[in-house]
CSV table of N, CA and C in Angstrom, one decimal:
chain,number,residue,atom,x,y,z
A,1,MET,N,169.6,118.2,33.6
A,1,MET,CA,170.7,117.3,33.9
A,1,MET,C,170.8,117.0,35.3
A,2,ASN,N,171.0,115.7,35.7
A,2,ASN,CA,171.2,115.3,37.1
A,2,ASN,C,172.6,115.6,37.5
A,3,LYS,N,172.8,115.9,38.8
A,3,LYS,CA,174.1,116.1,39.4
A,3,LYS,C,174.4,115.0,40.4
A,4,TYR,N,175.4,114.3,40.2
A,4,TYR,CA,175.8,113.3,41.2
A,4,TYR,C,177.2,113.7,41.8
A,5,MET,N,177.2,113.7,43.1
A,5,MET,CA,178.4,114.0,43.9
A,5,MET,C,178.6,113.0,44.9
A,6,THR,N,179.8,112.5,45.2
A,6,THR,CA,180.1,111.6,46.2
A,6,THR,C,180.7,112.3,47.4
A,7,SER,N,180.4,111.9,48.6
A,7,SER,CA,180.9,112.4,49.8
A,7,SER,C,180.8,111.4,50.9
A,8,ILE,N,181.9,111.2,51.7
A,8,ILE,CA,181.9,110.2,52.7
A,8,ILE,C,181.2,110.7,53.9
A,9,LEU,N,181.4,111.9,54.3
A,9,LEU,CA,180.8,112.5,55.5
A,9,LEU,C,180.0,113.7,55.1
A,10,GLY,N,178.9,114.0,55.9
A,10,GLY,CA,178.1,115.2,55.7
A,10,GLY,C,178.9,116.5,55.7
A,11,GLU,N,179.9,116.6,56.5
A,11,GLU,CA,180.7,117.8,56.6
A,11,GLU,C,181.5,118.1,55.3
A,12,ASP,N,181.7,117.0,54.5
A,12,ASP,CA,182.4,117.2,53.3
A,12,ASP,C,181.7,118.0,52.3
A,13,ILE,N,180.3,118.2,52.4
A,13,ILE,CA,179.6,118.9,51.4
A,13,ILE,C,180.0,120.4,51.4
A,14,ALA,N,180.5,120.9,52.5
A,14,ALA,CA,180.9,122.3,52.5
A,14,ALA,C,182.1,122.5,51.5
A,15,SER,N,182.9,121.5,51.4
A,15,SER,CA,184.1,121.6,50.5
A,15,SER,C,183.6,121.6,49.0
A,16,LYS,N,182.4,121.3,48.7
A,16,LYS,CA,181.9,121.2,47.4
A,16,LYS,C,181.2,122.6,47.0
A,17,GLY,N,181.4,123.6,47.8
A,17,GLY,CA,180.7,124.9,47.6
A,17,GLY,C,180.9,125.5,46.2
A,18,ARG,N,182.1,125.5,45.7
A,18,ARG,CA,182.4,126.1,44.4
A,18,ARG,C,181.7,125.3,43.3
A,19,GLU,N,181.8,124.0,43.4
A,19,GLU,CA,181.2,123.0,42.4
A,19,GLU,C,179.7,123.2,42.4
A,20,LEU,N,179.1,123.2,43.6
A,20,LEU,CA,177.6,123.4,43.7
A,20,LEU,C,177.2,124.7,43.2
A,21,ALA,N,177.9,125.8,43.5
A,21,ALA,CA,177.5,127.1,43.0
A,21,ALA,C,177.6,127.1,41.4
A,22,LEU,N,178.6,126.5,40.9
A,22,LEU,CA,178.7,126.4,39.4
A,22,LEU,C,177.5,125.6,38.8
A,23,HIS,N,177.2,124.5,39.5
A,23,HIS,CA,176.0,123.7,39.0
A,23,HIS,C,174.8,124.5,39.0
A,24,PHE,N,174.5,125.3,40.1
A,24,PHE,CA,173.2,126.0,40.1
A,24,PHE,C,173.3,127.2,39.1
A,25,LYS,N,174.4,127.7,38.8
A,25,LYS,CA,174.5,128.8,37.8
A,25,LYS,C,174.3,128.3,36.4
A,26,GLU,N,174.9,127.1,36.1
A,26,GLU,CA,174.8,126.6,34.8
A,26,GLU,C,173.6,125.7,34.5
A,27,GLN,N,173.2,124.9,35.5
A,27,GLN,CA,172.1,124.0,35.3
A,27,GLN,C,170.8,124.4,36.0
A,28,GLY,N,170.9,124.9,37.2
A,28,GLY,CA,169.7,125.4,38.0
A,28,GLY,C,168.8,124.3,38.5
A,29,THR,N,169.3,123.1,38.4
A,29,THR,CA,168.4,122.0,38.9
A,29,THR,C,168.8,121.6,40.3
A,30,PRO,N,167.8,121.1,41.1
A,30,PRO,CA,168.1,120.6,42.5
A,30,PRO,C,169.1,119.5,42.6
A,31,VAL,N,169.7,119.4,43.7
A,31,VAL,CA,170.7,118.4,44.0
A,31,VAL,C,170.2,117.6,45.2
A,32,MET,N,170.1,116.3,45.0
A,32,MET,CA,169.6,115.4,46.1
A,32,MET,C,170.8,114.9,46.9
A,33,ILE,N,170.6,114.9,48.2
A,33,ILE,CA,171.7,114.4,49.1
A,33,ILE,C,171.1,113.5,50.1
A,34,GLY,N,171.8,112.6,50.6
A,34,GLY,CA,171.4,111.6,51.6
A,34,GLY,C,170.5,110.5,51.0
A,35,GLY,N,169.8,109.9,51.9
A,35,GLY,CA,168.9,108.8,51.5
A,35,GLY,C,168.0,108.4,52.6
A,36,ASN,N,167.0,107.6,52.2
A,36,ASN,CA,166.0,107.1,53.2
A,36,ASN,C,165.5,108.2,54.0
A,37,ASN,N,165.5,108.1,55.4
A,37,ASN,CA,165.0,109.1,56.3
A,37,ASN,C,165.8,110.4,56.3
A,38,LEU,N,167.0,110.4,55.8
A,38,LEU,CA,167.9,111.5,55.8
A,38,LEU,C,168.0,112.2,54.4
A,39,ALA,N,167.1,112.0,53.5
A,39,ALA,CA,167.1,112.6,52.2
A,39,ALA,C,166.7,114.0,52.3
A,40,HIS,N,167.5,114.9,51.6
A,40,HIS,CA,167.2,116.3,51.5
A,40,HIS,C,167.5,116.7,50.0
A,41,THR,N,166.9,117.9,49.7
A,41,THR,CA,167.2,118.4,48.3
A,41,THR,C,167.8,119.8,48.5
A,42,ILE,N,168.9,120.0,47.9
A,42,ILE,CA,169.5,121.4,47.9
A,42,ILE,C,168.9,122.1,46.7
A,43,LEU,N,168.3,123.2,47.0
A,43,LEU,CA,167.6,124.0,46.0
A,43,LEU,C,168.5,125.2,45.5
A,44,GLY,N,169.5,125.5,46.3
A,44,GLY,CA,170.4,126.6,45.9
A,44,GLY,C,171.5,126.8,46.9
A,45,VAL,N,172.5,127.6,46.6
A,45,VAL,CA,173.6,127.9,47.5
A,45,VAL,C,173.9,129.4,47.4
A,46,ASP,N,174.4,129.9,48.5
A,46,ASP,CA,175.0,131.2,48.6
A,46,ASP,C,176.5,131.0,49.0
A,47,PHE,N,177.4,131.1,48.0
A,47,PHE,CA,178.8,130.8,48.1
A,47,PHE,C,179.6,132.0,48.0
A,48,ASN,N,180.4,132.3,49.0
A,48,ASN,CA,181.3,133.5,49.0
A,48,ASN,C,182.7,133.1,48.5
A,49,GLU,N,183.0,133.5,47.3
A,49,GLU,CA,184.3,133.1,46.7
A,49,GLU,C,185.5,133.6,47.5
A,50,HIS,N,185.4,134.7,48.2
A,50,HIS,CA,186.5,135.2,48.9
A,50,HIS,C,186.8,134.5,50.3
A,51,THR,N,185.7,134.2,51.0
A,51,THR,CA,185.9,133.6,52.3
A,51,THR,C,185.7,132.0,52.3
A,52,GLY,N,185.0,131.5,51.2
A,52,GLY,CA,184.6,130.1,51.2
A,52,GLY,C,183.4,129.8,52.0
A,53,ASP,N,182.8,130.8,52.6
A,53,ASP,CA,181.6,130.5,53.4
A,53,ASP,C,180.5,130.1,52.4
A,54,ILE,N,179.6,129.2,52.9
A,54,ILE,CA,178.5,128.7,52.1
A,54,ILE,C,177.3,128.5,52.9
A,55,LYS,N,176.1,128.8,52.3
A,55,LYS,CA,174.8,128.6,52.9
A,55,LYS,C,174.0,127.8,51.9
A,56,PHE,N,173.2,126.8,52.4
A,56,PHE,CA,172.4,126.0,51.5
A,56,PHE,C,171.0,126.3,51.7
A,57,LEU,N,170.2,126.4,50.6
A,57,LEU,CA,168.7,126.4,50.7
A,57,LEU,C,168.3,125.0,50.5
A,58,VAL,N,167.8,124.4,51.6
A,58,VAL,CA,167.5,123.0,51.7
A,58,VAL,C,166.0,122.7,51.8
A,59,ARG,N,165.5,121.8,51.1
A,59,ARG,CA,164.1,121.3,51.3
A,59,ARG,C,164.2,119.9,51.8
A,60,ALA,N,163.6,119.7,52.9
A,60,ALA,CA,163.5,118.3,53.5
A,60,ALA,C,162.0,117.9,53.6
A,61,GLY,N,161.7,116.7,53.3
A,61,GLY,CA,160.4,116.3,53.4
A,61,GLY,C,160.2,114.9,53.8
A,62,SER,N,159.0,114.6,54.4
A,62,SER,CA,158.7,113.2,54.7
A,62,SER,C,157.2,113.1,54.5
A,63,LEU,N,156.6,112.0,54.8
A,63,LEU,CA,155.2,111.8,54.6
A,63,LEU,C,154.4,112.7,55.5
A,64,SER,N,154.9,113.1,56.7
A,64,SER,CA,154.2,113.9,57.7
A,64,SER,C,154.4,115.4,57.6
A,65,ARG,N,155.6,115.8,57.0
A,65,ARG,CA,155.8,117.3,57.0
A,65,ARG,C,156.9,117.6,56.0
A,66,GLU,N,156.9,118.9,55.6
A,66,GLU,CA,157.9,119.4,54.7
A,66,GLU,C,158.3,120.7,55.1
A,67,TRP,N,159.6,121.1,54.9
A,67,TRP,CA,160.1,122.4,55.3
A,67,TRP,C,161.3,122.8,54.4
A,68,CYS,N,161.5,124.1,54.3
A,68,CYS,CA,162.6,124.7,53.6
A,68,CYS,C,163.4,125.5,54.6
A,69,ALA,N,164.7,125.6,54.5
A,69,ALA,CA,165.5,126.4,55.4
A,69,ALA,C,166.8,126.8,54.7
A,70,LEU,N,167.3,128.0,55.1
A,70,LEU,CA,168.7,128.4,54.7
A,70,LEU,C,169.6,128.0,55.8
A,71,SER,N,170.6,127.2,55.5
A,71,SER,CA,171.4,126.7,56.5
A,71,SER,C,172.9,127.0,56.2
A,72,ALA,N,173.6,127.5,57.2
A,72,ALA,CA,175.0,127.8,57.1
A,72,ALA,C,175.8,126.6,57.6
A,73,VAL,N,177.0,126.4,57.0
A,73,VAL,CA,177.8,125.3,57.4
A,73,VAL,C,179.1,125.9,58.1
A,74,GLY,N,179.5,125.2,59.1
A,74,GLY,CA,180.7,125.6,59.8
A,74,GLY,C,180.6,126.1,61.1
């Protein structure tokens, strides 16, 4: 199942932590964000229910290179 989320600013994605964590728990499928040269794929999240802290496992790719990174927000 595809996951579609709308966000006006990139910083808004941190507020979607609980929703993303639930998506990965129930569906386990990647979430695409951005577009064109700024497209990334979220492969997973580490969301702390108590503090609201979130880290994203992100895959970014282009024709010339690909990389994965765990990225904290905030």
